[in-house]
């Protein structure tokens, strides 16, 4: 009897692994087909990326800017907001959840799916009984992000006002 249960458990794990591999292969195939279709239709030009491969300093600066500007500063902002409402999470976990949120905000329609997933995970991790504090941090994070975008846009317009003035 125990051998039968053990074999059944191994078989179910093997099925899950095979299913996971097949799903990942299907996703990669679909992504590859999309890239091929865009390239064949002339909507994707890889020649524009040659500057990144020819000048490694540009690649390094773009990666550093993305990592520190988007990931670290965004995760720090959200971590401080979480602490402000009493949800204590390790900074490393906040970075992980921020990266998951960035992925789902990019991948799901509507651009808020990642925020909801971040809120669910932080509520689960902290054992929060109320959902409001986690959702408030997400809302405040979005508002602060918009304020930052408007500030950068305003500075860009101010610094290049002559260009905006000359164009009708």
mmCIF file of C-alpha atoms in Angstrom:
data_model
loop_
_atom_site.group_PDB
_atom_site.id
_atom_site.type_symbol
_atom_site.label_atom_id
_atom_site.label_comp_id
_atom_site.label_asym_id
_atom_site.label_seq_id
_atom_site.Cartn_x
_atom_site.Cartn_y
_atom_site.Cartn_z
ATOM 1 C CA UNK A 1 0.000 0.000 0.000
ATOM 2 C CA UNK A 2 2.761 2.458 0.972
ATOM 3 C CA UNK A 3 4.712 1.675 -2.187
ATOM 4 C CA UNK A 4 1.600 2.390 -4.230
ATOM 5 C CA UNK A 5 1.158 5.785 -2.534
ATOM 6 C CA UNK A 6 4.850 6.600 -2.927
ATOM 7 C CA UNK A 7 4.762 5.665 -6.627
ATOM 8 C CA UNK A 8 1.600 7.735 -7.097
ATOM 9 C CA UNK A 9 3.230 10.744 -5.433
ATOM 10 C CA UNK A 10 6.301 10.438 -7.659
ATOM 11 C CA UNK A 11 4.115 10.076 -10.734
ATOM 12 C CA UNK A 12 2.123 13.183 -9.852
ATOM 13 C CA UNK A 13 5.354 15.147 -9.302
ATOM 14 C CA UNK A 14 6.681 13.914 -12.634
ATOM 15 C CA UNK A 15 3.458 15.003 -14.341
ATOM 16 C CA UNK A 16 3.795 18.475 -12.800
ATOM 17 C CA UNK A 17 7.400 18.765 -13.958
ATOM 18 C CA UNK A 18 6.565 17.640 -17.483
ATOM 19 C CA UNK A 19 3.595 20.012 -17.603
ATOM 20 C CA UNK A 20 5.766 22.886 -16.373
ATOM 21 C CA UNK A 21 8.425 22.168 -19.008
ATOM 22 C CA UNK A 22 5.813 21.937 -21.764
ATOM 23 C CA UNK A 23 4.140 25.196 -20.700
ATOM 24 C CA UNK A 24 7.514 26.986 -20.628
ATOM 25 C CA UNK A 25 8.395 25.604 -24.060
ATOM 26 C CA UNK A 26 5.044 26.797 -25.418
ATOM 27 C CA UNK A 27 5.639 30.275 -23.983
ATOM 28 C CA UNK A 28 9.128 30.459 -25.477
ATOM 29 C CA UNK A 29 7.852 29.226 -28.837
ATOM 30 C CA UNK A 30 5.064 31.808 -28.849
ATOM 31 C CA UNK A 31 7.523 34.583 -27.944
ATOM 32 C CA UNK A 32 9.921 33.415 -30.664
ATOM 33 C CA UNK A 33 7.123 33.384 -33.238
ATOM 34 C CA UNK A 34 6.096 36.915 -32.249
ATOM 35 C CA UNK A 35 9.669 38.190 -32.620
ATOM 36 C CA UNK A 36 10.022 36.418 -35.979
ATOM 37 C CA UNK A 37 6.717 37.858 -37.210
ATOM 38 C CA UNK A 38 7.729 41.391 -36.168
ATOM 39 C CA UNK A 39 11.126 40.980 -37.846
ATOM 40 C CA UNK A 40 9.636 39.549 -41.060
ATOM 41 C CA UNK A 41 7.032 42.335 -41.194
ATOM 42 C CA UNK A 42 9.752 44.984 -40.896
ATOM 43 C CA UNK A 43 8.501 46.212 -37.518
ATOM 44 C CA UNK A 44 11.661 45.136 -35.698
ATOM 45 C CA UNK A 45 15.112 46.266 -36.803
ATOM 46 C CA UNK A 46 18.001 44.656 -34.937
ATOM 47 C CA UNK A 47 20.546 46.907 -36.674
ATOM 48 C CA UNK A 48 19.573 49.688 -34.289
ATOM 49 C CA UNK A 49 20.974 47.610 -31.426
ATOM 50 C CA UNK A 50 24.495 47.501 -32.870
ATOM 51 C CA UNK A 51 25.515 50.589 -30.900
ATOM 52 C CA UNK A 52 24.831 48.674 -27.680
ATOM 53 C CA UNK A 53 27.105 45.824 -28.721
ATOM 54 C CA UNK A 54 29.798 48.079 -30.195
ATOM 55 C CA UNK A 55 29.956 50.398 -27.189
ATOM 56 C CA UNK A 56 29.880 48.349 -24.002
ATOM 57 C CA UNK A 57 29.872 51.504 -21.862
ATOM 58 C CA UNK A 58 26.403 52.382 -23.208
ATOM 59 C CA UNK A 59 25.124 48.898 -22.388
ATOM 60 C CA UNK A 60 26.599 49.066 -18.888
ATOM 61 C CA UNK A 61 25.153 52.524 -18.230
ATOM 62 C CA UNK A 62 21.681 51.495 -19.439
ATOM 63 C CA UNK A 63 21.686 48.366 -17.279
ATOM 64 C CA UNK A 64 22.928 50.289 -14.226
ATOM 65 C CA UNK A 65 20.415 53.084 -14.763
ATOM 66 C CA UNK A 66 17.579 50.586 -15.096
ATOM 67 C CA UNK A 67 18.655 48.514 -12.112
ATOM 68 C CA UNK A 68 19.349 51.381 -9.708
ATOM 69 C CA UNK A 69 16.782 53.822 -11.026
ATOM 70 C CA UNK A 70 13.840 51.539 -11.485
ATOM 71 C CA UNK A 71 14.403 48.531 -9.287
ATOM 72 C CA UNK A 72 16.325 49.756 -6.249
ATOM 73 C CA UNK A 73 14.780 53.216 -5.913
ATOM 74 C CA UNK A 74 11.274 51.919 -6.644
ATOM 75 C CA UNK A 75 11.644 49.092 -4.138
ATOM 76 C CA UNK A 76 13.043 51.523 -1.551
ATOM 77 C CA UNK A 77 10.098 53.869 -2.026
ATOM 78 C CA UNK A 78 7.627 51.002 -1.594
ATOM 79 C CA UNK A 79 9.575 49.575 1.375
ATOM 80 C CA UNK A 80 9.369 52.945 3.153
ATOM 81 C CA UNK A 81 5.645 53.148 2.435
ATOM 82 C CA UNK A 82 5.146 49.634 3.827
ATOM 83 C CA UNK A 83 6.989 50.555 7.001
ATOM 84 C CA UNK A 84 4.869 53.694 7.250
ATOM 85 C CA UNK A 85 1.642 51.686 7.448
ATOM 86 C CA UNK A 86 3.119 49.081 9.789
ATOM 87 C CA UNK A 87 3.748 46.235 7.333
ATOM 88 C CA UNK A 88 7.281 45.119 8.076
ATOM 89 C CA UNK A 89 9.046 43.206 5.301
ATOM 90 C CA UNK A 90 12.742 42.592 4.688
ATOM 91 C CA UNK A 91 14.227 44.852 2.020
ATOM 92 C CA UNK A 92 15.348 41.837 -0.020
ATOM 93 C CA UNK A 93 11.767 40.525 -0.106
ATOM 94 C CA UNK A 94 10.550 43.973 -1.127
ATOM 95 C CA UNK A 95 12.973 43.944 -4.069
ATOM 96 C CA UNK A 96 11.761 40.473 -5.067
ATOM 97 C CA UNK A 97 8.120 41.535 -4.966
ATOM 98 C CA UNK A 98 8.923 44.756 -6.812
ATOM 99 C CA UNK A 99 10.551 42.743 -9.615
ATOM 100 C CA UNK A 100 7.517 40.429 -9.754
ATOM 101 C CA UNK A 101 5.286 43.511 -9.938
ATOM 102 C CA UNK A 102 7.385 45.004 -12.743
ATOM 103 C CA UNK A 103 7.114 41.770 -14.686
ATOM 104 C CA UNK A 104 3.346 41.518 -14.369
ATOM 105 C CA UNK A 105 2.819 45.254 -15.005
ATOM 106 C CA UNK A 106 4.683 44.763 -18.268
ATOM 107 C CA UNK A 107 3.128 41.430 -19.179
ATOM 108 C CA UNK A 108 -0.530 41.828 -18.198
ATOM 109 C CA UNK A 109 -3.004 44.189 -19.827
ATOM 110 C CA UNK A 110 -3.989 47.190 -17.771
ATOM 111 C CA UNK A 111 -0.593 47.812 -16.139
ATOM 112 C CA UNK A 112 -1.898 47.224 -12.609
ATOM 113 C CA UNK A 113 -1.795 43.425 -12.382
ATOM 114 C CA UNK A 114 1.661 43.484 -10.847
ATOM 115 C CA UNK A 115 0.550 45.936 -8.189
ATOM 116 C CA UNK A 116 -2.286 43.655 -7.133
ATOM 117 C CA UNK A 117 0.066 40.673 -7.021
ATOM 118 C CA UNK A 118 2.554 42.669 -4.915
ATOM 119 C CA UNK A 119 -0.226 43.586 -2.486
ATOM 120 C CA UNK A 120 -1.431 39.985 -2.202
ATOM 121 C CA UNK A 121 2.071 38.675 -1.537
ATOM 122 C CA UNK A 122 2.896 41.343 1.021
ATOM 123 C CA UNK A 123 -0.385 40.671 2.855
ATOM 124 C CA UNK A 124 0.371 36.936 2.845
ATOM 125 C CA UNK A 125 3.969 37.457 4.010
ATOM 126 C CA UNK A 126 3.124 39.854 6.815
ATOM 127 C CA UNK A 127 0.044 37.950 7.969
ATOM 128 C CA UNK A 128 -2.050 41.084 7.595
ATOM 129 C CA UNK A 129 -5.705 40.620 8.416
ATOM 130 C CA UNK A 130 -6.757 43.864 6.714
ATOM 131 C CA UNK A 131 -6.163 44.563 3.053
ATOM 132 C CA UNK A 132 -6.399 48.337 3.258
ATOM 133 C CA UNK A 133 -2.826 49.133 4.394
ATOM 134 C CA UNK A 134 -1.260 47.066 1.600
ATOM 135 C CA UNK A 135 -3.534 48.613 -1.031
ATOM 136 C CA UNK A 136 -2.818 52.103 0.326
ATOM 137 C CA UNK A 137 0.912 51.545 -0.154
ATOM 138 C CA UNK A 138 0.281 50.497 -3.763
ATOM 139 C CA UNK A 139 -1.895 53.569 -4.400
ATOM 140 C CA UNK A 140 0.613 55.928 -2.759
ATOM 141 C CA UNK A 141 3.459 54.299 -4.695
ATOM 142 C CA UNK A 142 1.598 54.983 -7.949
ATOM 143 C CA UNK A 143 0.873 58.577 -6.943
ATOM 144 C CA UNK A 144 4.490 59.220 -5.958
ATOM 145 C CA UNK A 145 5.628 57.693 -9.243
ATOM 146 C CA UNK A 146 3.339 60.053 -11.173
ATOM 147 C CA UNK A 147 4.594 63.028 -9.179
ATOM 148 C CA UNK A 148 8.149 61.983 -10.063
ATOM 149 C CA UNK A 149 7.264 61.712 -13.769
ATOM 150 C CA UNK A 150 5.605 65.126 -13.769
ATOM 151 C CA UNK A 151 8.604 66.605 -11.977
ATOM 152 C CA UNK A 152 11.049 65.170 -14.504
ATOM 153 C CA UNK A 153 8.817 66.314 -17.372
ATOM 154 C CA UNK A 154 8.559 69.793 -15.908
ATOM 155 C CA UNK A 155 12.325 70.021 -15.484
ATOM 156 C CA UNK A 156 12.858 68.839 -19.071
ATOM 157 C CA UNK A 157 10.451 71.471 -20.388
ATOM 158 C CA UNK A 158 12.033 74.181 -18.246
ATOM 159 C CA UNK A 159 15.556 73.291 -19.354
ATOM 160 C CA UNK A 160 14.569 73.143 -23.050
ATOM 161 C CA UNK A 161 11.901 75.826 -23.104
ATOM 162 C CA UNK A 162 13.382 77.464 -26.211
ATOM 163 C CA UNK A 163 12.737 74.257 -28.156
ATOM 164 C CA UNK A 164 9.075 74.156 -27.068
ATOM 165 C CA UNK A 165 8.695 77.853 -27.794
ATOM 166 C CA UNK A 166 10.039 77.509 -31.368
ATOM 167 C CA UNK A 167 7.733 74.599 -32.297
ATOM 168 C CA UNK A 168 4.095 75.537 -32.916
#
